Short mmCIF file of C-alpha atoms in Angstrom, two decimals:
data_model
loop_
_atom_site.label_atom_id
_atom_site.label_comp_id
_atom_site.label_asym_id
_atom_site.label_seq_id
_atom_site.Cartn_x
_atom_site.Cartn_y
_atom_site.Cartn_z
CA MET A 1 18.42 72.00 67.68
CA VAL A 2 19.21 72.47 64.00
CA MET A 3 22.70 71.77 62.61
CA LYS A 4 24.84 74.84 61.97
CA VAL A 5 27.40 75.40 59.26
CA TYR A 6 29.77 78.32 59.76
CA GLY A 7 31.22 79.56 56.52
CA SER A 8 30.42 81.21 53.27
CA ALA A 9 28.44 80.09 50.25
CA LEU A 10 31.50 81.04 48.17
CA SER A 11 33.88 78.69 49.98
CA THR A 12 34.44 75.44 48.05
CA ALA A 13 35.11 73.60 51.31
CA ALA A 14 31.85 74.88 52.84
CA MET A 15 30.01 73.97 49.62
CA ARG A 16 31.09 70.37 50.14
CA VAL A 17 29.19 70.39 53.43
CA PHE A 18 26.10 72.12 52.01
CA ALA A 19 26.01 69.56 49.19
CA ALA A 20 26.10 66.67 51.68
CA LEU A 21 23.31 68.25 53.76
CA TYR A 22 21.10 68.84 50.71
CA GLU A 23 21.75 65.29 49.45
CA LYS A 24 20.40 64.08 52.78
CA ASP A 25 17.45 66.54 52.87
CA LEU A 26 18.66 67.82 56.24
CA GLN A 27 17.71 71.17 57.72
CA PHE A 28 20.62 73.41 58.65
CA GLU A 29 21.41 77.00 59.44
CA LEU A 30 24.18 78.84 57.60
CA VAL A 31 26.05 81.14 59.96
CA PRO A 32 28.02 83.47 57.69
CA VAL A 33 31.66 84.13 58.57
CA ASN A 34 33.01 87.42 57.24
CA MET A 35 36.42 86.35 55.88
CA GLY A 36 37.08 89.81 54.44
CA ALA A 37 36.83 91.24 57.98
CA GLY A 38 39.08 88.47 59.35
CA GLU A 39 36.25 86.96 61.37
CA HIS A 40 37.72 83.47 60.88
CA LYS A 41 40.76 84.47 62.91
CA LYS A 42 38.79 85.87 65.84
CA GLU A 43 38.40 84.13 69.21
CA HIS A 44 34.76 83.12 68.79
CA PHE A 45 35.48 81.37 65.51
CA LEU A 46 38.75 79.81 66.68
CA ALA A 47 36.65 78.18 69.41
CA LEU A 48 34.92 76.27 66.59
CA ASN A 49 37.97 75.68 64.38
CA PRO A 50 41.31 76.35 66.06
CA PHE A 51 42.94 76.43 62.61
CA GLY A 52 40.85 79.47 61.70
CA GLN A 53 39.42 78.02 58.48
CA VAL A 54 35.92 77.58 57.12
CA PRO A 55 33.77 75.60 57.37
CA ALA A 56 33.05 74.75 60.98
CA PHE A 57 30.00 72.76 62.03
CA GLU A 58 27.82 72.10 65.04
CA ASP A 59 25.31 69.33 65.65
CA GLY A 60 24.02 69.85 69.18
CA ASP A 61 27.13 69.93 71.34
CA LEU A 62 29.30 68.17 68.75
CA LYS A 63 31.69 70.61 67.07
CA LEU A 64 33.55 69.57 63.94
CA PHE A 65 35.80 71.10 61.30
CA GLU A 66 37.62 69.92 58.12
CA SER A 67 34.94 69.68 55.39
CA ARG A 68 35.56 66.01 54.57
CA ALA A 69 35.32 65.00 58.24
CA ILE A 70 32.04 66.90 58.46
CA THR A 71 30.57 65.28 55.33
CA GLN A 72 31.60 61.82 56.53
CA TYR A 73 29.97 62.46 59.92
CA ILE A 74 26.76 63.58 58.19
CA ALA A 75 26.80 60.62 55.81
CA HIS A 76 27.24 58.05 58.57
CA GLU A 77 25.07 59.65 61.26
CA TYR A 78 22.18 60.19 58.84
CA ALA A 79 22.80 57.08 56.75
CA ASP A 80 19.08 56.35 56.48
CA LYS A 81 18.10 59.78 55.18
CA GLY A 82 18.17 61.03 51.62
CA ALA A 83 20.85 59.77 49.21
CA PRO A 84 23.24 57.12 50.59
CA LEU A 85 26.66 58.76 50.36
CA VAL A 86 28.72 55.93 51.83
CA CYS A 87 28.54 52.13 51.65
CA GLU A 88 28.44 49.48 54.34
CA GLY A 89 31.04 46.72 54.57
CA LYS A 90 33.80 45.95 52.05
CA PRO A 91 32.68 48.34 49.25
CA MET A 92 33.41 51.23 51.64
CA ALA A 93 37.14 50.35 51.47
CA THR A 94 37.26 51.32 47.79
CA VAL A 95 35.11 54.41 48.38
CA GLY A 96 37.68 55.28 51.08
CA VAL A 97 40.49 55.03 48.52
CA TRP A 98 38.77 57.46 46.15
CA ILE A 99 37.91 59.87 48.98
CA GLU A 100 41.67 60.01 49.61
CA VAL A 101 42.35 60.38 45.87
CA GLU A 102 40.18 63.50 45.70
CA ALA A 103 41.91 64.93 48.76
CA HIS A 104 45.52 64.12 47.79
CA GLN A 105 45.66 63.76 43.99
CA PHE A 106 42.89 66.00 42.65
CA ASP A 107 42.34 68.81 45.14
CA PRO A 108 45.93 70.11 45.58
CA VAL A 109 46.26 70.55 41.82
CA ALA A 110 42.68 71.68 41.16
CA SER A 111 42.79 74.21 44.03
CA LYS A 112 45.97 75.78 42.65
CA LEU A 113 44.32 76.14 39.24
CA GLN A 114 41.13 77.46 40.84
CA TRP A 115 43.15 80.08 42.70
CA GLU A 116 44.92 81.21 39.52
CA LEU A 117 42.02 81.12 37.07
CA VAL A 118 38.96 81.84 39.21
CA PHE A 119 39.90 83.75 42.36
CA LYS A 120 42.92 85.84 41.33
CA PRO A 121 40.98 87.53 38.49
CA LEU A 122 38.17 88.33 40.98
CA PHE A 123 40.70 90.06 43.23
CA GLY A 124 42.42 91.86 40.34
CA MET A 125 45.61 89.81 40.82
CA ALA A 126 47.83 88.67 37.94
CA VAL A 127 47.60 85.04 36.83
CA ASP A 128 50.88 83.05 37.00
CA ALA A 129 51.02 81.32 33.62
CA GLU A 130 53.88 79.05 34.71
CA THR A 131 51.85 77.68 37.65
CA VAL A 132 48.83 77.17 35.42
CA LYS A 133 50.84 75.27 32.79
CA GLU A 134 52.55 73.05 35.36
CA ASN A 135 49.35 72.17 37.18
CA GLU A 136 47.33 71.71 34.03
CA ALA A 137 49.76 68.96 33.01
CA LYS A 138 49.40 67.33 36.43
CA LEU A 139 45.61 67.56 36.30
CA ALA A 140 45.60 65.94 32.85
CA LYS A 141 47.48 62.93 34.26
CA VAL A 142 45.07 62.62 37.19
CA LEU A 143 42.12 62.79 34.80
CA ASP A 144 43.67 60.02 32.66
CA VAL A 145 43.49 57.78 35.74
CA TYR A 146 39.89 58.91 36.34
CA GLU A 147 39.02 58.09 32.72
CA ALA A 148 40.32 54.53 33.18
CA ARG A 149 38.57 54.16 36.54
CA LEU A 150 35.25 55.39 35.17
CA GLY A 151 35.61 52.82 32.38
CA GLN A 152 35.31 50.16 35.13
CA SER A 153 32.97 51.81 37.62
CA LYS A 154 29.93 54.04 37.18
CA TYR A 155 31.16 56.44 39.86
CA LEU A 156 34.61 56.78 41.36
CA GLY A 157 34.15 54.78 44.56
CA CYS A 158 31.65 52.21 43.35
CA ASP A 159 28.56 52.02 41.15
CA CYS A 160 26.66 54.54 43.30
CA PHE A 161 27.23 58.25 43.83
CA THR A 162 29.16 58.69 47.09
CA LEU A 163 31.21 61.31 48.93
CA ALA A 164 34.16 60.22 46.74
CA ASP A 165 32.36 61.97 43.86
CA LEU A 166 30.64 64.73 45.88
CA HIS A 167 33.87 66.13 47.32
CA HIS A 168 34.98 67.08 43.78
CA ILE A 169 31.92 69.08 42.83
CA PRO A 170 32.67 72.58 44.19
CA THR A 171 36.15 72.89 42.67
CA LEU A 172 35.19 70.94 39.54
CA SER A 173 32.27 73.28 38.99
CA ASN A 174 34.55 76.32 39.28
CA LEU A 175 37.08 74.88 36.83
CA MET A 176 34.32 74.19 34.30
CA GLY A 177 33.92 77.96 34.02
CA THR A 178 37.53 78.27 32.81
CA PRO A 179 39.43 77.08 29.69
CA LEU A 180 40.34 73.96 31.69
CA LYS A 181 36.86 72.73 30.83
CA GLU A 182 38.45 71.15 27.76
CA LEU A 183 40.58 68.80 29.91
CA PHE A 184 37.37 67.30 31.24
CA GLU A 185 35.53 67.35 27.92
CA ALA A 186 38.39 65.63 26.12
CA ARG A 187 37.80 62.53 28.23
CA PRO A 188 34.38 60.96 27.49
CA LYS A 189 33.87 59.05 30.76
CA VAL A 190 35.13 61.94 32.89
CA SER A 191 32.97 64.36 30.94
CA ALA A 192 29.83 62.25 31.43
CA TRP A 193 30.61 61.77 35.12
CA ALA A 194 31.19 65.50 35.65
CA ALA A 195 27.91 66.38 33.92
CA ASP A 196 26.07 63.75 35.94
CA ILE A 197 27.31 64.83 39.37
CA MET A 198 26.93 68.55 38.65
CA GLY A 199 23.40 67.85 37.41
CA ARG A 200 22.22 66.60 40.79
CA PRO A 201 19.34 68.56 42.39
CA ALA A 202 21.27 68.91 45.66
CA TRP A 203 24.08 70.70 43.82
CA ALA A 204 21.59 73.05 42.17
CA LYS A 205 20.48 74.06 45.68
CA VAL A 206 24.08 74.82 46.68
CA LEU A 207 24.49 77.00 43.59
CA ALA A 208 21.23 78.79 44.44
CA MET A 209 22.68 79.60 47.90
CA ARG A 210 25.81 80.98 46.27
CA ASN A 211 23.89 83.02 43.72
CA GLN A 212 21.99 84.71 46.53
CA GLN A 213 25.26 86.12 47.90
CA MET B 1 45.72 34.30 51.88
CA VAL B 2 47.94 36.75 53.72
CA MET B 3 47.64 40.52 53.22
CA LYS B 4 50.27 42.10 50.98
CA VAL B 5 51.88 45.52 51.29
CA TYR B 6 53.77 46.88 48.29
CA GLY B 7 56.14 49.69 49.18
CA ALA B 8 59.44 50.63 50.76
CA VAL B 9 60.56 50.59 54.40
CA LEU B 10 61.84 54.16 54.11
CA SER B 11 58.54 55.48 52.74
CA THR B 12 56.54 57.40 55.37
CA ALA B 13 53.29 56.42 53.69
CA THR B 14 54.23 52.72 53.65
CA MET B 15 55.32 52.93 57.29
CA ARG B 16 51.83 54.14 58.20
CA VAL B 17 50.43 50.86 56.91
CA PHE B 18 53.09 48.71 58.63
CA ALA B 19 52.38 50.50 61.93
CA THR B 20 48.66 49.76 61.61
CA LEU B 21 49.28 46.08 60.84
CA TYR B 22 51.65 45.71 63.80
CA GLU B 23 49.20 47.51 66.13
CA LYS B 24 46.66 44.89 65.14
CA ASP B 25 49.12 41.93 65.37
CA LEU B 26 48.26 41.00 61.79
CA LYS B 27 50.41 38.87 59.53
CA PHE B 28 51.37 40.39 56.23
CA GLU B 29 53.80 39.95 53.37
CA PHE B 30 55.98 42.91 52.41
CA ILE B 31 56.75 43.20 48.71
CA PRO B 32 59.49 45.79 48.18
CA ILE B 33 59.09 48.12 45.23
CA ASP B 34 62.35 49.33 43.71
CA MET B 35 61.72 53.08 43.47
CA PRO B 36 65.16 54.09 42.13
CA ALA B 37 64.62 51.60 39.27
CA GLY B 38 61.22 53.21 38.58
CA GLU B 39 59.30 50.04 39.41
CA HIS B 40 56.42 52.13 40.77
CA LYS B 41 55.80 53.49 37.26
CA LYS B 42 55.75 50.08 35.56
CA GLU B 43 52.60 48.36 34.31
CA HIS B 44 52.49 45.63 36.97
CA PHE B 45 52.56 48.20 39.75
CA LEU B 46 50.19 50.65 38.07
CA ALA B 47 47.71 47.76 38.09
CA VAL B 48 47.64 48.02 41.91
CA ASN B 49 47.99 51.81 42.14
CA PRO B 50 47.22 53.71 38.93
CA PHE B 51 48.82 56.84 40.44
CA GLY B 52 52.17 55.02 40.59
CA GLN B 53 52.78 55.71 44.28
CA ILE B 54 53.56 53.52 47.23
CA PRO B 55 52.08 51.88 49.21
CA ALA B 56 49.61 49.60 47.53
CA PHE B 57 47.81 46.79 49.34
CA LYS B 58 45.98 43.54 48.66
CA ASP B 59 43.64 41.60 50.93
CA GLY B 60 42.48 38.64 48.88
CA ASP B 61 41.03 40.16 45.72
CA LEU B 62 40.54 43.60 47.30
CA LYS B 63 43.17 46.06 46.02
CA LEU B 64 43.65 49.37 47.83
CA PHE B 65 46.00 52.33 47.72
CA GLU B 66 46.40 55.67 49.58
CA SER B 67 47.99 54.84 52.97
CA ARG B 68 45.22 56.40 55.06
CA ALA B 69 42.50 54.50 53.18
CA ILE B 70 44.47 51.29 53.75
CA SER B 71 44.99 51.95 57.47
CA GLN B 72 41.31 52.79 57.94
CA TYR B 73 40.26 49.63 56.11
CA ILE B 74 42.53 47.52 58.33
CA ALA B 75 41.32 49.28 61.48
CA HIS B 76 37.64 48.71 60.66
CA VAL B 77 37.79 45.19 59.25
CA HIS B 78 40.01 44.00 62.09
CA ALA B 79 38.34 46.15 64.75
CA ASP B 80 38.38 43.29 67.26
CA GLU B 81 42.07 42.46 66.94
CA GLY B 82 45.00 44.14 68.65
CA SER B 83 44.71 47.84 69.55
CA PRO B 84 41.46 49.59 68.72
CA LEU B 85 42.51 52.33 66.31
CA VAL B 86 39.09 53.81 65.60
CA CYS B 87 35.99 54.42 67.71
CA GLU B 88 32.39 53.45 67.22
CA GLY B 89 29.58 55.98 67.04
CA LYS B 90 29.84 59.71 67.79
CA PRO B 91 33.47 59.76 69.11
CA MET B 92 34.57 58.69 65.62
CA ALA B 93 33.39 62.06 64.27
CA THR B 94 36.09 63.85 66.27
CA VAL B 95 38.69 61.22 65.40
CA GLY B 96 37.71 61.90 61.76
CA VAL B 97 38.41 65.62 62.23
CA TRP B 98 41.94 64.93 63.54
CA LEU B 99 42.60 62.37 60.80
CA ASP B 100 42.00 65.20 58.34
CA VAL B 101 44.08 67.62 60.43
CA GLU B 102 47.10 65.31 60.12
CA ALA B 103 46.56 64.97 56.38
CA HIS B 104 45.86 68.62 55.56
CA GLN B 105 47.46 70.76 58.30
CA PHE B 106 50.43 68.72 59.52
CA GLU B 107 51.79 66.48 56.81
CA PRO B 108 52.26 69.00 53.97
CA LEU B 109 54.48 71.08 56.27
CA ALA B 110 56.32 68.07 57.72
CA LEU B 111 57.11 66.70 54.26
CA LYS B 112 58.36 70.08 53.04
CA LEU B 113 60.75 70.29 55.99
CA ARG B 114 61.84 66.69 55.50
CA ARG B 115 62.63 67.41 51.86
CA GLU B 116 64.69 70.48 52.69
CA LEU B 117 66.48 69.13 55.76
CA LEU B 118 66.96 65.44 54.89
CA TYR B 119 66.49 64.65 51.20
CA LYS B 120 68.22 67.63 49.68
CA PRO B 121 71.45 67.29 51.69
CA ARG B 122 71.52 63.57 50.90
CA SER B 123 71.10 64.26 47.19
CA GLY B 124 73.77 66.97 47.21
CA MET B 125 71.20 69.77 46.73
CA ALA B 126 71.21 73.01 48.72
CA THR B 127 68.65 73.47 51.50
CA ASP B 128 66.48 76.54 50.93
CA ALA B 129 66.74 78.38 54.26
CA ALA B 130 63.85 80.71 53.44
CA VAL B 131 61.52 77.76 52.82
CA VAL B 132 62.67 76.14 56.06
CA GLU B 133 62.06 79.31 58.06
CA GLU B 134 58.62 79.92 56.56
CA THR B 135 57.52 76.30 56.93
CA GLU B 136 58.83 76.06 60.50
CA ALA B 137 56.78 79.12 61.41
CA LYS B 138 53.65 77.48 59.98
CA LEU B 139 54.40 74.20 61.76
CA ALA B 140 54.87 76.10 65.04
CA LYS B 141 51.33 77.47 64.70
CA VAL B 142 49.93 74.00 63.99
CA LEU B 143 51.76 72.65 67.04
CA ASP B 144 50.28 75.46 69.16
CA VAL B 145 46.85 74.13 68.21
CA TYR B 146 48.00 70.58 69.07
CA GLU B 147 49.29 71.82 72.47
CA ALA B 148 45.87 73.28 73.27
CA ARG B 149 44.08 70.17 72.01
CA LEU B 150 46.29 67.81 74.04
CA SER B 151 45.45 69.81 77.16
CA GLN B 152 41.81 68.79 76.65
CA SER B 153 42.28 65.29 75.29
CA LYS B 154 44.81 62.57 76.09
CA TYR B 155 45.31 61.83 72.41
CA LEU B 156 44.37 63.94 69.40
CA GLY B 157 41.11 62.28 68.41
CA CYS B 158 39.87 61.21 71.82
CA ASP B 159 41.25 59.74 75.04
CA CYS B 160 42.54 56.62 73.29
CA PHE B 161 45.34 56.19 70.77
CA THR B 162 43.82 56.08 67.29
CA LEU B 163 44.86 56.42 63.66
CA ALA B 164 44.63 60.21 64.15
CA ASP B 165 47.82 59.88 66.25
CA LEU B 166 49.41 56.95 64.37
CA HIS B 167 49.38 58.68 60.98
CA HIS B 168 51.80 61.31 62.35
CA LEU B 169 54.51 58.86 63.37
CA PRO B 170 56.49 58.35 60.15
CA ALA B 171 56.98 62.01 59.14
CA MET B 172 57.26 63.18 62.74
CA THR B 173 59.92 60.58 63.59
CA SER B 174 62.04 61.60 60.62
CA LEU B 175 61.94 65.24 61.77
CA MET B 176 63.31 64.26 65.19
CA GLY B 177 66.71 63.92 63.56
CA THR B 178 66.61 67.59 62.47
CA PRO B 179 66.57 70.98 64.26
CA VAL B 180 62.75 70.94 63.87
CA LYS B 181 62.77 68.71 66.98
CA LYS B 182 62.99 71.88 69.08
CA LEU B 183 59.47 72.90 68.02
CA PHE B 184 58.10 69.70 69.54
CA ASP B 185 60.35 69.82 72.66
CA ALA B 186 59.22 73.39 73.40
CA ARG B 187 55.61 72.31 73.88
CA PRO B 188 55.12 70.07 76.94
CA LYS B 189 51.88 68.34 75.95
CA VAL B 190 53.04 67.80 72.36
CA SER B 191 56.40 66.54 73.59
CA ALA B 192 54.81 64.06 76.01
CA TRP B 193 52.36 62.86 73.34
CA LEU B 194 55.14 62.38 70.82
CA ALA B 195 57.23 60.41 73.35
CA ASP B 196 54.23 58.27 74.25
CA ILE B 197 53.21 57.32 70.73
CA SER B 198 56.81 56.83 69.58
CA ALA B 199 57.36 54.33 72.39
CA ARG B 200 54.62 51.99 71.24
CA PRO B 201 55.91 48.45 70.57
CA ALA B 202 54.25 48.39 67.14
CA TRP B 203 56.25 51.48 66.12
CA ALA B 204 59.47 49.86 67.35
CA LYS B 205 58.74 46.96 64.97
CA VAL B 206 58.32 49.37 62.04
CA LEU B 207 61.66 51.01 62.88
CA ALA B 208 63.28 47.56 63.12
CA MET B 209 62.12 46.85 59.54
CA ARG B 210 63.66 50.13 58.46
CA ASN B 211 66.91 49.49 60.32
CA GLN B 212 67.33 46.15 58.57
CA GLN B 213 67.74 47.94 55.24
#
């Protein structure tokens, strides 16, 4: 039975999961969830994710939700397939730190900026300049730490590409289409890292999915 | 060389790490960081956590930060000591989901309420009743999901106590001294689970550290 991902090719959280599956060359079926019609709040979807959020995931009778829990399951369960996205032993501890950093330091700020600069315009809503200014300053500080880290390590978690890097790609990619691009480009190591991870063939496949929508 | 935890006994994130170490009966050295004096923003501390937040952690020459990365490192490296706090194989996938639920669904709400109901009064600032009402409503919905989950599973991640439960203890315990307690008391499975995990000897040791301050 093929793995199923319930979500939308436009959801950054779902894109995290697609990216992990493509990195591992795994077959999967996308089951679209019509957010506009409130499908994610209906009984049949709540049975997959009681919090009513995308993505949800099935591998046989295993049901999972929370994109980063799904990617970590995929990376460990299919460790021998495709790109290694986690490490074994002690190096995993540091990868674990940077997985948390993406989730707690980068994503809250980046998601707010993504909402203001990418999604609000799409919905014809007014951008809150105050929120953008405040979060841009926070993002700059986070990226200063990334710049220092990437001066010591080829990728965030270790010298190989791992989930610690992958989890950034969907939101990072969206922000690169906004004036915030300059925050990344102003920092040479961050800029090179961003170009490198967005240049991966697996990510191109995720974008192709999105462009078909 | 003994493990070192840099932080503060009143910090919920630091308490997560203490709880994990006590669950595993592991020796450690606590190095207090003077937050009011801004020690967490000084060079020597930024060398252990470049984001200038507590806790930070050392095990020999391995330096870690982000409380949940630290607790997971401890739980895996010392898997054979004290309480098992993670699972091996497929059950870990579901524990992983609920680890992310605590981090992304529960904690942001719990910390907002803690700030309004505990910090602000202590600092002579006015509680924002509208924020409390809105956040309580969101927390109630999260706890409804927990109630359903705990009807199917003895603990959140699986039938054993794991980090998915432990990570809740610091923020949840602090809310028990506020009117938010009623949200937990009103839900029988949640209430029983909370009582059970709060009664663990390891948690009593963490509270004893706090009460010494």
